[in-house]
Coordinates of C-alpha atoms and ligand atoms in Angstrom, one line a residue:
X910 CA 115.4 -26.0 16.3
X911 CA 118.3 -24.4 15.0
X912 CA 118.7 -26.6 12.1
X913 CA 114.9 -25.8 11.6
X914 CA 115.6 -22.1 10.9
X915 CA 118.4 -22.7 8.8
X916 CA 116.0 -24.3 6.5
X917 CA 114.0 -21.3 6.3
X918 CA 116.8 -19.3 5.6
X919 CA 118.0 -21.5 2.7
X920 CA 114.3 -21.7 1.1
X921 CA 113.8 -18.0 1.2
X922 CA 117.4 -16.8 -0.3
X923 CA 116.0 -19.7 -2.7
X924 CA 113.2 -18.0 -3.9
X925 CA 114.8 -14.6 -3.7
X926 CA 117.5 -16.0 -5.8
X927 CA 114.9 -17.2 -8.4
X928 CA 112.9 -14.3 -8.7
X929 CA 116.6 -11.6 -9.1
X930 CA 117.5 -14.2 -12.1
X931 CA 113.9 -13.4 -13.4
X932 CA 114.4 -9.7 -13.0
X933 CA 118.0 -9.2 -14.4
X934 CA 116.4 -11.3 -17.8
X935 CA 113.4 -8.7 -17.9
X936 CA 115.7 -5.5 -16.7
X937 CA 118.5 -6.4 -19.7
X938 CA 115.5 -6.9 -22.3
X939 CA 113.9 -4.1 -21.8
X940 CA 117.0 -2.1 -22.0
X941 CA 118.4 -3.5 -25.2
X942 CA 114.6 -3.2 -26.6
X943 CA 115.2 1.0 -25.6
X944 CA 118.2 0.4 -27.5
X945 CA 117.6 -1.5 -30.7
X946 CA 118.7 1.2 -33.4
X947 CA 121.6 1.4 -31.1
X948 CA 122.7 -2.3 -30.2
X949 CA 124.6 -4.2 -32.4
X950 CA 121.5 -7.1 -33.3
X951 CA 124.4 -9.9 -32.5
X952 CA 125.3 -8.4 -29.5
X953 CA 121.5 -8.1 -28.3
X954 CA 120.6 -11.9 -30.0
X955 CA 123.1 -13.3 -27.7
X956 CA 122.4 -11.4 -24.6
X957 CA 118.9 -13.2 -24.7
X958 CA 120.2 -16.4 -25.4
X959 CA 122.7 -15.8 -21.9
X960 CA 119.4 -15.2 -20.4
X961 CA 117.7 -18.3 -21.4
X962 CA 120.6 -20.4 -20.7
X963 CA 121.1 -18.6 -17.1
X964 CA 117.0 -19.3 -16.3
X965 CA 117.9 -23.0 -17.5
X966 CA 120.8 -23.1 -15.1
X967 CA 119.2 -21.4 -12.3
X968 CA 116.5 -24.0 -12.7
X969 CA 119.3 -26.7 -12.1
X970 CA 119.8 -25.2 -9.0
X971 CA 117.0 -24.9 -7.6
X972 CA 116.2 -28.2 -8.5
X973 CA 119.3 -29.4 -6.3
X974 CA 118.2 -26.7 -3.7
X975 CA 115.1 -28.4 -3.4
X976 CA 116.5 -32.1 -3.0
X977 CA 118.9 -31.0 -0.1
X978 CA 115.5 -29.4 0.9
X979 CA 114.2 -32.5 0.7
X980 CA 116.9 -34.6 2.7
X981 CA 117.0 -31.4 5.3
X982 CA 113.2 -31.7 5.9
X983 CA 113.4 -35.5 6.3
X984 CA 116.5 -35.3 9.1
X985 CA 114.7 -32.3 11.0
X986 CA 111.7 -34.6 10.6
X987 CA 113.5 -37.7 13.0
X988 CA 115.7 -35.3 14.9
X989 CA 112.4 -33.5 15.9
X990 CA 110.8 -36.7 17.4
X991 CA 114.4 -37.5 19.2
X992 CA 114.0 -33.6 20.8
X993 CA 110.2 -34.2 21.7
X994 CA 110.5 -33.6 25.4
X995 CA 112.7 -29.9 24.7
X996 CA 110.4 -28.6 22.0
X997 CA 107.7 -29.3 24.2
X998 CA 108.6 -26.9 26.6
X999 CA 109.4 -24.3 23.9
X1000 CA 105.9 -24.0 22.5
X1001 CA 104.4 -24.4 25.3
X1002 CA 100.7 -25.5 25.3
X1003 CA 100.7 -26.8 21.6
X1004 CA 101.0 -30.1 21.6
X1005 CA 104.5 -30.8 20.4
X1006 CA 103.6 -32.9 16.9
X1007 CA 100.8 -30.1 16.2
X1008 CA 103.5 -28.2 16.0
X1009 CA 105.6 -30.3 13.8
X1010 CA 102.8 -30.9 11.6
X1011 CA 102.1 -27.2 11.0
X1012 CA 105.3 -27.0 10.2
X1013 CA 105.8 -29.8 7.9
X1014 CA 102.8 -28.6 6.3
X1015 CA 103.7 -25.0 6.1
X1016 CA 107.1 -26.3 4.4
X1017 CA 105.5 -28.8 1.9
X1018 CA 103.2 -26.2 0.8
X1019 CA 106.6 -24.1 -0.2
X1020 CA 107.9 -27.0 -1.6
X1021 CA 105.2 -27.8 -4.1
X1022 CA 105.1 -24.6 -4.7
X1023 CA 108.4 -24.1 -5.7
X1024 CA 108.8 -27.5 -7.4
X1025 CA 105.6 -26.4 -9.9
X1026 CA 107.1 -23.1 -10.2
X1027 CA 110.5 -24.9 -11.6
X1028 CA 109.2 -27.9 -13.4
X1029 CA 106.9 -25.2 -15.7
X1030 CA 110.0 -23.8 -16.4
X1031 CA 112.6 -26.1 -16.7
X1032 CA 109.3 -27.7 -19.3
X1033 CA 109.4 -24.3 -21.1
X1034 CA 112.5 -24.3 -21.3
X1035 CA 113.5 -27.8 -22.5
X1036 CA 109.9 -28.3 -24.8
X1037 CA 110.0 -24.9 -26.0
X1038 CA 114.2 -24.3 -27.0
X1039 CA 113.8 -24.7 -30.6
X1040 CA 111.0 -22.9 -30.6
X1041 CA 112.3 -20.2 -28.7
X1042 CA 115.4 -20.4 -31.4
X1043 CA 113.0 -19.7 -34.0
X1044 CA 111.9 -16.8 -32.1
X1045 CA 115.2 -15.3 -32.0
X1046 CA 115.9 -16.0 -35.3
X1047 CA 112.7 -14.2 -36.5
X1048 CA 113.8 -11.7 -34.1
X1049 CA 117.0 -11.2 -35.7
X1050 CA 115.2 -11.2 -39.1
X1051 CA 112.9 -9.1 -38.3
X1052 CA 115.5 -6.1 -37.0
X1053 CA 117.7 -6.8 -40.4
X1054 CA 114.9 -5.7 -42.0
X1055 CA 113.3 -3.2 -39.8
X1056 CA 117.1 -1.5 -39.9
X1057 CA 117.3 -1.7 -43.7
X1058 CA 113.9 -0.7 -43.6
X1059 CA 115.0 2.6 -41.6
X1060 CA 117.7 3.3 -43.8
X1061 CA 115.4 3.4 -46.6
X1062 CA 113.1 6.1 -44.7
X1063 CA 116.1 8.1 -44.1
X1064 CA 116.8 7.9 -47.7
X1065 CA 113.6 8.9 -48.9
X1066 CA 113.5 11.9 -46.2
X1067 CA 117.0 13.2 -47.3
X1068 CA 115.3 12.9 -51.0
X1069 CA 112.3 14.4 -50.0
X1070 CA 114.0 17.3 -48.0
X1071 CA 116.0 18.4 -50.9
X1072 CA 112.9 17.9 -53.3
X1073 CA 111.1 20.3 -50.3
X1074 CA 113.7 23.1 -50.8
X1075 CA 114.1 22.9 -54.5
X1076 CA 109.8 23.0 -54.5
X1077 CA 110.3 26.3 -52.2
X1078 CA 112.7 27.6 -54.5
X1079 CA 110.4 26.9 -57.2
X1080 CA 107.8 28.5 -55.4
X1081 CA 109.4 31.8 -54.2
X1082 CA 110.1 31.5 -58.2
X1083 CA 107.4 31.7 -58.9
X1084 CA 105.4 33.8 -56.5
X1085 CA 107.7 36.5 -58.1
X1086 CA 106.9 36.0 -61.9
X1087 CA 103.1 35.9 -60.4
X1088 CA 102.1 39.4 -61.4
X1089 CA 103.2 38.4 -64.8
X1090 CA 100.3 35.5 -65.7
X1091 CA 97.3 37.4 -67.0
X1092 CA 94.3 36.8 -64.8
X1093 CA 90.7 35.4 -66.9
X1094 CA 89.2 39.1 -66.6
X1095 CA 92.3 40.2 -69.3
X1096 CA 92.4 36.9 -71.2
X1097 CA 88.4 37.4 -71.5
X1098 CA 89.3 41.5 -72.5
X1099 CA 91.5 40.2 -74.9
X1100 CA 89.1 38.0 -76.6
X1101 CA 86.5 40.3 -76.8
X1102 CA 89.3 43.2 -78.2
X1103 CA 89.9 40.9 -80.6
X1104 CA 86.8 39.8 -81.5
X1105 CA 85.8 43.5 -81.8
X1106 CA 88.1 45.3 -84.3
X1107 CA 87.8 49.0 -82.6
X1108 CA 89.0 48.1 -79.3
X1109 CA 92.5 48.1 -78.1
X1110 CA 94.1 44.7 -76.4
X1111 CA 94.2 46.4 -72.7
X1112 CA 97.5 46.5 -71.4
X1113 CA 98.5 43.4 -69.1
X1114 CA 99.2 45.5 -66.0
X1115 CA 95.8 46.9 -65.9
X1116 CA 94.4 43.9 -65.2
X1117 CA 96.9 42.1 -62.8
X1118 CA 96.5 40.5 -60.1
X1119 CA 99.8 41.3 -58.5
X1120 CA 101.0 44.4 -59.9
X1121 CA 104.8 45.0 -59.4
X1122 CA 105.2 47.1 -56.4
X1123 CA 105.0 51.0 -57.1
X1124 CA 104.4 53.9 -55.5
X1125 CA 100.7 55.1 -54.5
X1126 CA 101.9 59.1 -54.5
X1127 CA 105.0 60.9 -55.1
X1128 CA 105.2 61.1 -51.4
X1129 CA 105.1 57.6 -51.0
X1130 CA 107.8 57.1 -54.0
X1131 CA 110.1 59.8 -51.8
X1132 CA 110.0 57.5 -48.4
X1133 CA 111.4 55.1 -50.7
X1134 CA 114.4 57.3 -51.3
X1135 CA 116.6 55.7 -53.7
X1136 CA 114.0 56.0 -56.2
X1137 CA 114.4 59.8 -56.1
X1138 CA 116.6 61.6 -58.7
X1139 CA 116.0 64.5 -58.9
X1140 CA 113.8 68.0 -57.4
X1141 CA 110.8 67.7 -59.9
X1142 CA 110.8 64.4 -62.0
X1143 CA 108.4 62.3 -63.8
X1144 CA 107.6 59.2 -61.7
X1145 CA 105.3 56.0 -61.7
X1146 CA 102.2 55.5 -59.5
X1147 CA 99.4 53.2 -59.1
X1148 CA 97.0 54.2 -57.1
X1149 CA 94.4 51.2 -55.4
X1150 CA 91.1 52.3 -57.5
X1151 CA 92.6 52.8 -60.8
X1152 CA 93.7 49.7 -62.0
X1153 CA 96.6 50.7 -64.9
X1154 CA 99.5 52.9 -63.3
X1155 CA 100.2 56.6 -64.9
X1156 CA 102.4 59.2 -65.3
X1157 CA 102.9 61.9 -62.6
X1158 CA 105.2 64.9 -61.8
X1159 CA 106.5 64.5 -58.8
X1160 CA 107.7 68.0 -56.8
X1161 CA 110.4 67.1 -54.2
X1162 CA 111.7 70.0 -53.7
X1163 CA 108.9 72.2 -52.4
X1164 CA 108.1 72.8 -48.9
X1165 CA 109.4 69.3 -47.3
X1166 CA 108.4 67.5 -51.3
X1167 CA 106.5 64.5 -51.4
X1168 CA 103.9 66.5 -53.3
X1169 CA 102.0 65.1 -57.0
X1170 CA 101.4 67.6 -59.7
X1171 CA 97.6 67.5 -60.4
X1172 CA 97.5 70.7 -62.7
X1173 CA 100.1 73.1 -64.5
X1174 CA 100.3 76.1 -65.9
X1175 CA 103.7 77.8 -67.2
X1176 CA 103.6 78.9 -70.5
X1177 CA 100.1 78.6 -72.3
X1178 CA 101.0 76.2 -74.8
X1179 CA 98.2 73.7 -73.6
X1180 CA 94.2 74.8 -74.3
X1181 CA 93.0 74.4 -71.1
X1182 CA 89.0 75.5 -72.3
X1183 CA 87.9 71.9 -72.4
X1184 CA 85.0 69.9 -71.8
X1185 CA 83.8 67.7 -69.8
X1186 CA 85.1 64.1 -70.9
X1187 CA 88.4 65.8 -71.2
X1188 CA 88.7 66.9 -67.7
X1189 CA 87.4 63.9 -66.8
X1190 CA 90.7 62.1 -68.5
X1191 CA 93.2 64.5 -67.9
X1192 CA 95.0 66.0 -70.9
X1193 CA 97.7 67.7 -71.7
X1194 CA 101.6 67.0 -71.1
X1195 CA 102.7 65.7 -67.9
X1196 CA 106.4 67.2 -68.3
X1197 CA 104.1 70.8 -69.5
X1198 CA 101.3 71.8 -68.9
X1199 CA 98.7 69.5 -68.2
X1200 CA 95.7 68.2 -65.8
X1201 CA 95.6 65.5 -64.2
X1202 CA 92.0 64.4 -64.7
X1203 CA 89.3 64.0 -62.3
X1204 CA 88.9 60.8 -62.2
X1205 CA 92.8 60.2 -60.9
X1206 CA 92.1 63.6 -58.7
X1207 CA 89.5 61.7 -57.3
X1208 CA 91.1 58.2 -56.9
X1209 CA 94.3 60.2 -55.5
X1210 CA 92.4 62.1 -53.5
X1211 CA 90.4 59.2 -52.1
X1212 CA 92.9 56.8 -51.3
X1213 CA 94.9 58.5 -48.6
X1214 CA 93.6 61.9 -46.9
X1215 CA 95.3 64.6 -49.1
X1216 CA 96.8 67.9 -48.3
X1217 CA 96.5 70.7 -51.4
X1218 CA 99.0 73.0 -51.9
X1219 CA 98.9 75.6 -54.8
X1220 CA 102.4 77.8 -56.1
X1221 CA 101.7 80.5 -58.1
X1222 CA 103.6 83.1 -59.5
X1223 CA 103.3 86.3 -61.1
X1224 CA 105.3 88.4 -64.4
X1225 CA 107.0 90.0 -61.6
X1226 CA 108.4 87.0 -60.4
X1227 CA 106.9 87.1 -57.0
X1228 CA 105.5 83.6 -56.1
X1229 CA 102.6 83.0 -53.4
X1230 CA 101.5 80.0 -52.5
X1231 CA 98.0 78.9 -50.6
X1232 CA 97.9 75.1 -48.7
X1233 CA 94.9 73.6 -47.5
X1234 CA 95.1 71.0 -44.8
X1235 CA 92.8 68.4 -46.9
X1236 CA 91.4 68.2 -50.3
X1237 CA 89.4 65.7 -51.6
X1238 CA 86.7 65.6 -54.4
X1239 CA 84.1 63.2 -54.8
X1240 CA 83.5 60.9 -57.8
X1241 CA 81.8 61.8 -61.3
X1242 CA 78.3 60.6 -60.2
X1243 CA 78.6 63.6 -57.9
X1244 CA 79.9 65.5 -60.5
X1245 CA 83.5 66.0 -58.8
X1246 CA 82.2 67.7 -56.1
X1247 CA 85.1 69.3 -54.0
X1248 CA 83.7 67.7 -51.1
X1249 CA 86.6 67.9 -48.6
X1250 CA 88.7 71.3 -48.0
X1251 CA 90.7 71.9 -44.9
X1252 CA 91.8 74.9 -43.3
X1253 CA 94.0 77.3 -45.8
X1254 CA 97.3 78.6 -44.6
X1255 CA 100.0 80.5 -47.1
X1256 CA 101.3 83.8 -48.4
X1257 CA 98.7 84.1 -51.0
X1258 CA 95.1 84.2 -50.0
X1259 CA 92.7 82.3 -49.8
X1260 CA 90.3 81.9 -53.1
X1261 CA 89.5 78.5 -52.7
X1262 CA 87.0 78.1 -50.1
X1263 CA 84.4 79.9 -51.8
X1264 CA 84.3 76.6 -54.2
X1265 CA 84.4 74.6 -51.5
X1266 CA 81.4 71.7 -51.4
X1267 CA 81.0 72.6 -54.9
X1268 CA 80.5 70.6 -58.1
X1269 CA 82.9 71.0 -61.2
X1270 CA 81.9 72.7 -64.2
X1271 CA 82.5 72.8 -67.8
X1272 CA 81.3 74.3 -70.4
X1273 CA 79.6 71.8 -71.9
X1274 CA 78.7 70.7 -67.7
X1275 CA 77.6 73.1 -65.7
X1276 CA 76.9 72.3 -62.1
X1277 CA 77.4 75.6 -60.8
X1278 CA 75.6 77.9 -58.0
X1279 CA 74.8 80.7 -60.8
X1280 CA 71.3 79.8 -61.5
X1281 CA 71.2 82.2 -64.2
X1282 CA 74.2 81.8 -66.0
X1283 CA 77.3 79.0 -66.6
X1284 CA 80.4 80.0 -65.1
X1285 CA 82.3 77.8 -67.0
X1286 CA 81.2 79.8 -70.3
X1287 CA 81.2 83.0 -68.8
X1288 CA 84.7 83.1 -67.4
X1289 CA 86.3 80.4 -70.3
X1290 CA 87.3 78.0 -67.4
X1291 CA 86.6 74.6 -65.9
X1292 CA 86.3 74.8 -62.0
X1293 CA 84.4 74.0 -58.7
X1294 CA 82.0 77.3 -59.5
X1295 CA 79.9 78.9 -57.1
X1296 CA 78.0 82.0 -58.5
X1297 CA 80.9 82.1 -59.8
X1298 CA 84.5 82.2 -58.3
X1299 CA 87.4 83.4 -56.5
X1300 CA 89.8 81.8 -58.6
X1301 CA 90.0 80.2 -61.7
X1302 CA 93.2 78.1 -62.4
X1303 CA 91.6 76.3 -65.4
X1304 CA 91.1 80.0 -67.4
X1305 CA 92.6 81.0 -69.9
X1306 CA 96.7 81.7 -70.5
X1307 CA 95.9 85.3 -70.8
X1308 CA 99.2 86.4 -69.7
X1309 CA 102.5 87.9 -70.9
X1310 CA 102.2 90.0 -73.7
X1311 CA 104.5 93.0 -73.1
X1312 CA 106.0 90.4 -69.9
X1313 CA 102.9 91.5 -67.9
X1314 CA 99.7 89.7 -66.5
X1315 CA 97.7 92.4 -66.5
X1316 CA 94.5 91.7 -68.7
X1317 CA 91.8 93.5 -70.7
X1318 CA 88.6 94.5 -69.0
X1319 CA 86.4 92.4 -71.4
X1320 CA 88.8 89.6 -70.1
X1321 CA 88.3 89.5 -66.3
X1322 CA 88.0 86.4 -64.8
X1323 CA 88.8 84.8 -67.9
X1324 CA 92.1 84.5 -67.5
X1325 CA 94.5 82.8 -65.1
X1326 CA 93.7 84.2 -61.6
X1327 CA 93.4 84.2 -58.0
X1328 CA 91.6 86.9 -56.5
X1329 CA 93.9 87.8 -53.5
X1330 CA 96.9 87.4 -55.5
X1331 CA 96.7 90.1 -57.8
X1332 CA 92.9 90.0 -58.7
X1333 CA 90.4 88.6 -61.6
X1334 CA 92.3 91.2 -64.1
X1335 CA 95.6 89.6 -64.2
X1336 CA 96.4 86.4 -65.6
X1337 CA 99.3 84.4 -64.1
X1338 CA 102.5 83.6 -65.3
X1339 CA 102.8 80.3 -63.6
X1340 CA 100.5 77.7 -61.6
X1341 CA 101.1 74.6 -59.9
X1342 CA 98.7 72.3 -57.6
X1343 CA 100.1 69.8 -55.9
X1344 CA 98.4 67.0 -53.1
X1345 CA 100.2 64.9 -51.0
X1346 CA 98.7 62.7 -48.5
X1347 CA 98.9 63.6 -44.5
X1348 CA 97.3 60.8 -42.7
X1349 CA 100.2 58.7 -42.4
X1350 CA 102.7 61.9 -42.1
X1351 CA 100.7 63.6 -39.0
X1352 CA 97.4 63.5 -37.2
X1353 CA 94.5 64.4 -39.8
X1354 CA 92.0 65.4 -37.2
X1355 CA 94.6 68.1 -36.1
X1356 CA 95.5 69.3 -39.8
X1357 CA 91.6 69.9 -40.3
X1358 CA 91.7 73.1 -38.7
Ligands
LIG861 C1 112.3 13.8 -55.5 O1 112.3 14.1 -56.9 C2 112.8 13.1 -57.8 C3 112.7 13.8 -59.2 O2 113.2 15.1 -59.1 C4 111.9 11.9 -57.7 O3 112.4 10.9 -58.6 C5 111.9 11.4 -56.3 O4 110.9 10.4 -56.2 C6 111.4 12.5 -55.3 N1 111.5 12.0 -54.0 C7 110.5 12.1 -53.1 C8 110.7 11.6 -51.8 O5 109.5 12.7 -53.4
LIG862 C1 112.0 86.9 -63.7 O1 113.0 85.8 -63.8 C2 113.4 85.5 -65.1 C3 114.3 84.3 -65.0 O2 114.1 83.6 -63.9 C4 114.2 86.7 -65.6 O3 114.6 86.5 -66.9 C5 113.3 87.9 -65.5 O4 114.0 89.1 -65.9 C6 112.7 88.1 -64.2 N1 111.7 89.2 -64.2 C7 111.6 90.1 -63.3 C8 110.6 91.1 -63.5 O5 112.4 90.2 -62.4
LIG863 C1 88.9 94.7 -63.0 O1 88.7 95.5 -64.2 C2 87.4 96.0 -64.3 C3 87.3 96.7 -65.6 O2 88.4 97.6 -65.8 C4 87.0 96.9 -63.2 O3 85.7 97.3 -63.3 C5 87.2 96.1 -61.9 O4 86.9 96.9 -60.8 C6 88.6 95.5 -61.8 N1 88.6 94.6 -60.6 C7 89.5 94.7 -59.7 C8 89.3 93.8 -58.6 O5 90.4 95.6 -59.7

């Protein structure tokens, strides 16, 4: 009986011992296959070849395991029929070589088993060695090459990253020098300029897509302070619906600055009794006297909400001024309507809002509210005439002789006025109007008064 057990005991560690020399072979592949960039190849080619060795050794083993099975089974076999009578009152009921049998069978079963189980491998192991050599040596060729193979992918990446910066490089490059490649709407202007001998080659920045970076307003050229040099200087703009940027005076000196000159007066050397076309250009001298023209007014004016703001100043040298919370005027197919005027606030009247929603006028336009009459003729100006007006910036320089603004009767209105700042029979010494955006300085709803 005892001897019987022992058996058992030796079979099972057996098998255990078989399947831990199967799992240490798996576990160790597995981890060197985690670790092949890692691993020395040698190091990993030898490690299997300790494994198949150990398996083939292991097999040896059992193989002797199973013989002393053999010779233990065949003892307990005659020592069982010697203890007949005592294992007969062990088991009880069951007849004593039932028993036996079942137990023979039970351990012949484990045998075969086992012994299949170990002659497959020991015949893998033996019939398949050079094969499995083979293997290893592909193996090993295979990793030379896979590793050589990596090296070449992590000399193609360090090629390819420095190829990626110098392309950035290149292409922060040129996204700066884009502005300067003419678009096909200018190289198409250009061939029909010179295919047609009477018009100009446009100039390249009208056109571009990209224009270099200026200023929309004065105002917006004085948040970008270092551009600023000076109180009232000639500055750069482009505005978003005019495609070529243009001259403007720039006032940054009066009340908070930011402000663009649209019209001047100082000294009459400009003719400001023009018609139409010209106040729709603009004429005059930008550092002098000058206006604007309508069309900027209105692109200006259109762009970003706009504040007004009017200086004036007399032979006396007082100076007034009048400021509307918004001004805008609407384009030339609504004949420059001033279709937007805010609330007024100032120290000189206010002798605009009787033009308000009106159209301009010139003498060779008139839109005016005098259905008899033109305004614009009448009173030698170019305006946003009612029937007619309260002021009339556009008349004529009428001013100074003897250093007084005081005017001839035959002259009223016809000169440079403003009715609540010294009436239609004076003419001005000086006149300045000046926009400057306010929607993105304060609220506009709250500035319309
Ligand atoms: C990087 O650029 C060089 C030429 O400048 C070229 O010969 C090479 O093939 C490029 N490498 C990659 C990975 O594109
Ligand atoms: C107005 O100012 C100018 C210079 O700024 C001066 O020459 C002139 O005398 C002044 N006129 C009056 C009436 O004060
Ligand atoms: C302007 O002068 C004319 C003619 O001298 C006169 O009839 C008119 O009342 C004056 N207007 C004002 C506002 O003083």
């Amino acid at each position: 009986m005892f001897v019987k057990v022992l058996c058992f005991v030796v079979l099972l560690k057996c098998v255990v011992a078989v399947g831990e020399s199967q799992n240490q072979a798996t576990t160790r592949q597995r981890y060197s296959g985690y670790n092949v960039n890692n691993v020395n190849q040698n190091d990993y080619i030898s490690k299997i070849f300790g494994t198949v060795t150990g398996l083939q050794s292991s097999s040896h083993d059992i193989n002797q395991k199973l013989d002393e099975i053999d010779n233990k089974v065949s003892r307990i076999d005659s020592e069982t029929r010697n203890g007949f009578a005592s294992l007969k009152n062990v088991v009880g009921h069951e007849t004593p070589s039932a028993t036996l049998n079942h137990v023979k069978r039970e351990i012949e079963a484990m045998r075969l088993d086992l012994m299949s189980t170990t002659h497959k491998r020991q015949a893998d192991a033996s019939s398949s060695e050079p094969d499995c050599s083979e293997k290893l040596t592909a193996i090993a060729t295979l990793l030379t090459s896979t590793r050589s193979a990596i090296a070449g992918i992590q000399r193609d990446f360090m090629s390819f990253s420095t190829n990626m910066s110098q392309l950035l490089a290149l292409s922060s490059d040129i996204h700066k020098r884009q502005h300067l490649l003419p678009t096909k709407q200018y190289l198409n202007n250009v061939v029909h300029a010179t295919t047609s001998p009477h018009q100009r080659i446009p100039p390249v920045y009208g056109i571009l897509n990209n224009p270099p970076r200026l200023g929309s307003s004065c105002f917006h050229i004085s948040q970008l302070s270092s551009s600023v040099t000076g109180d009232i200087e000639i500055q750069r703009i482009q505005v978003p619906t005019i495609p070529e940027p243009f001259f403007v005076l720039c006032d940054h000196e009066t009340q908070d600055g930011g402000w663009t000159v649209v019209q001047q007066r100082i000294d009459g050397t400009i003719n400001f009794n023009r018609n139409w076309l010209e106040y729709k250009n603009g004429f005059g001298n930008i550092a002098g006297e000058f206006f604007i023209g309508l069309d900027k007014l209105h692109a200006m004016t259109t762009s970003a909400l706009c504040e007004l703001l009017i200086v004036m100043e007399d032979f006396e040298n007082n100076t007034r001024y009048a400021k509307y919370s918004a001004f805008a005027i609407a384009g030339e197919r609504e004949d420059y309507a001033m279709n937007l005027l805010g609330g007024y606030d100032g120290t000189a009247g206010d002798s605009l809002s009787f033009s308000a929603s009106y159209k301009f006028s010139t003498f060779d336009n008139d839109n005016d509210g005098w259905v008899e009459g033109n305004c614009a003729q009448a009173h030698t100006g170019a305006w946003w005439f009612n029937a007619c007006e309260m002021s009339n910036l556009n008349g004529q320089y009428l001013g100074g002789n003897e250093g007084t603004g005081k005017i001839s009767a035959n002259n009223q209105f016809q000169g440079i006025y403003w009715n609540t700042f010294n009436g239609p029979n004076y003419s001005l010494k000086s006149v300045k109007m000046m926009i400057r955006p306010v929607a993105e300085r304060t609220n506009f709803y709250s500035n319309l008064d």
